[in-house]
mmCIF file of C-alpha atoms in Angstrom:
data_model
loop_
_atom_site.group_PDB
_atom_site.id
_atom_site.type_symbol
_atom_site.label_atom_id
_atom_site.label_comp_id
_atom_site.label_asym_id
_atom_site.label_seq_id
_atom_site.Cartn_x
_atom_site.Cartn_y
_atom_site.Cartn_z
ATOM 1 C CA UNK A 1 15.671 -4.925 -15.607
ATOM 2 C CA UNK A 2 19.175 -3.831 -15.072
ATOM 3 C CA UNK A 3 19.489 -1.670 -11.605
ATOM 4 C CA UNK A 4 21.382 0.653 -13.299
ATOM 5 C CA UNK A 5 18.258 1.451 -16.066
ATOM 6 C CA UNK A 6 16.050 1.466 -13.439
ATOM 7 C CA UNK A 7 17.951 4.266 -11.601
ATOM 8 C CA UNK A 8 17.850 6.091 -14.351
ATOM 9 C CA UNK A 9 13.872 5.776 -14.873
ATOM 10 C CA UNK A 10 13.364 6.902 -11.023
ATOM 11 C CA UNK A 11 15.460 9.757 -11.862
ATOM 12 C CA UNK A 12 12.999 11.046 -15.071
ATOM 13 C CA UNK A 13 9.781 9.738 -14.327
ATOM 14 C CA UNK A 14 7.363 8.426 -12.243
ATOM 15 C CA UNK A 15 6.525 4.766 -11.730
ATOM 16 C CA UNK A 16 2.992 3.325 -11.716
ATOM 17 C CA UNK A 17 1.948 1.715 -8.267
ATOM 18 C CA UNK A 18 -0.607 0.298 -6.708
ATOM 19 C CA UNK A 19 -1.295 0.287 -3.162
ATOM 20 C CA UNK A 20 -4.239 -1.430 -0.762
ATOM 21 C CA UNK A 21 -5.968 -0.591 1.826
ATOM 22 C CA UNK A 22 -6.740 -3.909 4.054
ATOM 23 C CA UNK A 23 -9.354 -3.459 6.292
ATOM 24 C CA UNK A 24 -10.981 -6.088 8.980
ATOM 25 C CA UNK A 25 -13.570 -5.076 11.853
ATOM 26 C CA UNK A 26 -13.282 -1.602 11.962
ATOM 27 C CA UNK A 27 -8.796 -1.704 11.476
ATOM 28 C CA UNK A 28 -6.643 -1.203 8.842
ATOM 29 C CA UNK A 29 -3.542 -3.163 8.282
ATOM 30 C CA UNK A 30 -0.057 -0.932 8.128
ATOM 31 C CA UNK A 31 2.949 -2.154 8.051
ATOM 32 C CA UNK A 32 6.173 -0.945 9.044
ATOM 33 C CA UNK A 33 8.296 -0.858 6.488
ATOM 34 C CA UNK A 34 12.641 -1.870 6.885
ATOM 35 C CA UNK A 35 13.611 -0.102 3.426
ATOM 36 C CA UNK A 36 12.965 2.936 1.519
ATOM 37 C CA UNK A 37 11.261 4.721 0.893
ATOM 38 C CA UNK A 38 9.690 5.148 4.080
ATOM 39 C CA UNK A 39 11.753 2.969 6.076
ATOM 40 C CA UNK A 40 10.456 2.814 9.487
ATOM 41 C CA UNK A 41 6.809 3.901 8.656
ATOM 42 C CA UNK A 42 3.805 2.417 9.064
ATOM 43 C CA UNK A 43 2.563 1.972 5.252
ATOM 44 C CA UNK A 44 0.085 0.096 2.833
ATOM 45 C CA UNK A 45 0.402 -3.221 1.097
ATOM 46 C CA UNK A 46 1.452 -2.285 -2.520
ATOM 47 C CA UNK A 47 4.251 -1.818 -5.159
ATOM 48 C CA UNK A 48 4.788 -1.825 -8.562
ATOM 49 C CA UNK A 49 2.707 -2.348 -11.300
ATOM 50 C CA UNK A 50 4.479 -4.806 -14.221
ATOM 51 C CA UNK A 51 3.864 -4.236 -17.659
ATOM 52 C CA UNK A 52 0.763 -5.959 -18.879
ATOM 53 C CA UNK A 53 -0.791 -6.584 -15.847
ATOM 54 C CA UNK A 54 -4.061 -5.195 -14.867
ATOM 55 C CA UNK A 55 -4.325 -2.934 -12.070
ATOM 56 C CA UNK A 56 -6.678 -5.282 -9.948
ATOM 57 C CA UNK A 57 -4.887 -8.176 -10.512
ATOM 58 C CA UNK A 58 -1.669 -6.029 -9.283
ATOM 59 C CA UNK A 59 -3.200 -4.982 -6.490
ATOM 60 C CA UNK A 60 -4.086 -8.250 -5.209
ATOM 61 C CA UNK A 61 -0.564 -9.687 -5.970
ATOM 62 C CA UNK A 62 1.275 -6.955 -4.346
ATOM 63 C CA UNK A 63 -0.906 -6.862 -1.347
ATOM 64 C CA UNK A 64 -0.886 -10.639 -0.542
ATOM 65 C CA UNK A 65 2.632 -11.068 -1.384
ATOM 66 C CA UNK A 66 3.322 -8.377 1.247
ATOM 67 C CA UNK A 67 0.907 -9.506 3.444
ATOM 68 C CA UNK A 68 0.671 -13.416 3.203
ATOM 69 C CA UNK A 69 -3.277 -12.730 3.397
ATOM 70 C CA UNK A 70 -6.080 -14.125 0.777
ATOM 71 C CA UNK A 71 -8.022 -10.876 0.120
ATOM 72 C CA UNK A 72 -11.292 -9.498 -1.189
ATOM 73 C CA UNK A 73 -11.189 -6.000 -3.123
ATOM 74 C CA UNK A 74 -13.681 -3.975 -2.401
ATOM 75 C CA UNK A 75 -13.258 -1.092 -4.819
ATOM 76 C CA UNK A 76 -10.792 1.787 -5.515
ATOM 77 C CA UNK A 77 -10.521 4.725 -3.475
ATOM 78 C CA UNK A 78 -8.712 6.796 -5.848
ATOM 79 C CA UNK A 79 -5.163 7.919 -7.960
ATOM 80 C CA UNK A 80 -3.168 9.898 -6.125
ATOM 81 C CA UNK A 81 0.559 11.275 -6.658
ATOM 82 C CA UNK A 82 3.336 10.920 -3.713
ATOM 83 C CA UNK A 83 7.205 12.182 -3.788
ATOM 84 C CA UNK A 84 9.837 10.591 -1.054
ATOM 85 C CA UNK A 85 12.542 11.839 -0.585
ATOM 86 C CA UNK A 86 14.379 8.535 -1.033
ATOM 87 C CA UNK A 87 14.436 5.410 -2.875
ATOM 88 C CA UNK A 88 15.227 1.575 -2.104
ATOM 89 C CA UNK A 89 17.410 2.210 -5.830
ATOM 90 C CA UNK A 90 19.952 4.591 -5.216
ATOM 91 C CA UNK A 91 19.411 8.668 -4.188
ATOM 92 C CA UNK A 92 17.015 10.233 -6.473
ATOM 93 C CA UNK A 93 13.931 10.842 -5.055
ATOM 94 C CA UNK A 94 10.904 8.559 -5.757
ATOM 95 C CA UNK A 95 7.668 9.463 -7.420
ATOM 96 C CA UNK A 96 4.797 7.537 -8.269
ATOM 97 C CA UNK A 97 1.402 7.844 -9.389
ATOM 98 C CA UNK A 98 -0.853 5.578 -6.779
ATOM 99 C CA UNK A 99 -4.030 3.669 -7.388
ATOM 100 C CA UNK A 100 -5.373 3.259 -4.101
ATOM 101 C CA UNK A 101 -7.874 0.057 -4.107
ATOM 102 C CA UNK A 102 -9.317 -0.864 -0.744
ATOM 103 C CA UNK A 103 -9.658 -5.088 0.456
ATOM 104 C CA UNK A 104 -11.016 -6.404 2.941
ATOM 105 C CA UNK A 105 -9.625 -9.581 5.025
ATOM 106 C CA UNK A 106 -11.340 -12.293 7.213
ATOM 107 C CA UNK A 107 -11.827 -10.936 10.696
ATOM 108 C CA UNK A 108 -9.681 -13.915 12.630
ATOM 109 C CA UNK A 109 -6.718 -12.803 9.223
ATOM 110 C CA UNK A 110 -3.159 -13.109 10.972
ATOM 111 C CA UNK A 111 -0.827 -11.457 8.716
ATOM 112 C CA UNK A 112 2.910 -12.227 7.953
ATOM 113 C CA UNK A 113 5.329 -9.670 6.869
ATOM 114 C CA UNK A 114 7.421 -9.952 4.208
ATOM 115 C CA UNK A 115 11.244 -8.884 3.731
ATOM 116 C CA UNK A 116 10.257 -5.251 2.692
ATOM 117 C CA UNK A 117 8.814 -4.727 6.346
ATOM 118 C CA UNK A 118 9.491 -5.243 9.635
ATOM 119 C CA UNK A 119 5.842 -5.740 11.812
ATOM 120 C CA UNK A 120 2.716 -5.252 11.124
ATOM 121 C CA UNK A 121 -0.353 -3.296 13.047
ATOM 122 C CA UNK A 122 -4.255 -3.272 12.893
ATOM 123 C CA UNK A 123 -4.968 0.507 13.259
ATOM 124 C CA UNK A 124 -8.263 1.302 14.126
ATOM 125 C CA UNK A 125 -10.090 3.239 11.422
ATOM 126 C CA UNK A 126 -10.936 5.942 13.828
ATOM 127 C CA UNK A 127 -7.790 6.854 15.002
ATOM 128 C CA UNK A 128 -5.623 9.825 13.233
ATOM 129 C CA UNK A 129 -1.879 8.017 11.871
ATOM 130 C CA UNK A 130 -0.571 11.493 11.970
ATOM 131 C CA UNK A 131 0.247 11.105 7.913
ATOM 132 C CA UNK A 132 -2.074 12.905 5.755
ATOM 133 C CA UNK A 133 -2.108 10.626 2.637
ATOM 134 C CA UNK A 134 -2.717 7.235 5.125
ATOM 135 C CA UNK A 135 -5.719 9.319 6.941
ATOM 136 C CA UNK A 136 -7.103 10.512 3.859
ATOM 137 C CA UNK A 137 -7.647 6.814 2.870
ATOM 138 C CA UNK A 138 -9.862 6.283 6.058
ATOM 139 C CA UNK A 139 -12.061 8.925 5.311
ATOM 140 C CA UNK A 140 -12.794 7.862 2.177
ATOM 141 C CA UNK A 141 -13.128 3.952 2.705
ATOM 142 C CA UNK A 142 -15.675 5.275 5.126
ATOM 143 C CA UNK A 143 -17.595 7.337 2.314
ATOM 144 C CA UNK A 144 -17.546 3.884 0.396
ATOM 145 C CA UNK A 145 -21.293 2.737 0.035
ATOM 146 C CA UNK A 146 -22.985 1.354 2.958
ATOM 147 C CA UNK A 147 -20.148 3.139 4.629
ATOM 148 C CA UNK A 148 -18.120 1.781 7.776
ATOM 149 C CA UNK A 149 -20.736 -0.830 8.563
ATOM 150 C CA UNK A 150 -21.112 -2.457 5.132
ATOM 151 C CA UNK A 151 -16.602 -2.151 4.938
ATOM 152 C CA UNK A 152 -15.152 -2.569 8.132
ATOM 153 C CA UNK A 153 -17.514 -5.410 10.334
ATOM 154 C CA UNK A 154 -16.579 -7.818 7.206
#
């Protein structure tokens, strides 16, 4: 797609994304990210859905492409709807409508970052990030059945 069109669809609508929380005994992996939006945050693995793909199958794609990990998902954790204040495509705002899936990795997984980010991290599950929409995701892959044992000692 053109950048130019594709500026202009940030600018009037939202985009479709999918994002994935990776989780291995008891951490989740963030990465920081090197461009927006959200440059210099610690983030999920995620991006874009394309047209005609399915949501799991984009959440797989998008998290081991970012991740260079072979993942399990687990479930979804939920749809939710996030505004930043910039975009990697110019200076409109970016807003997208999330579904939030949640994978699991092998517990000896060593991750590679890709060129959207920067380093990586395995945050412990436990531990506050300090942003709202990351620490809401903890809570509720812990409410997932069998909760944090059955999840997070895979």
């Amino acid at each position: 797609m053109p950048e130019q069109l594709y500026r202009e669809i940030l600018e009037r609508m939202p985009v479709v994304c999918v994002d994935t929380l990776v989780v291995r005994a008891g951490e989740a992996l963030l990465t920081r990210r090197s461009q927006e939006p959200q440059a210099g945050s610690l983030w999920l693995q995620g991006g874009r859905m394309r047209k005609g793909e399915q949501l799991a199958e984009a959440a797989l794609r998008t998290a081991e492409q970012e991740s260079g990990l072979s993942l399990t998902l687990r479930g979804v954790l939920g749809t939710f709807s996030t505004v930043f204040e910039a975009s990697a495509h110019g200076d409109s705002p970016t807003h997208t409508v999330n579904v939030t899936f949640l994978a699991s990795a092998e517990h000896d997984a060593r991750p590679r970052v890709d060129s959207t980010h920067d380093d990586f991290v395995w945050w412990p599950l436990t531990k506050p990030t300090g942003n709202s929409y990351l620490d809401q995701l903890f809570v509720l892959a812990a409410k997932q059945p069998g909760g944090v044992d059955a999840v997070f000692t895979q």
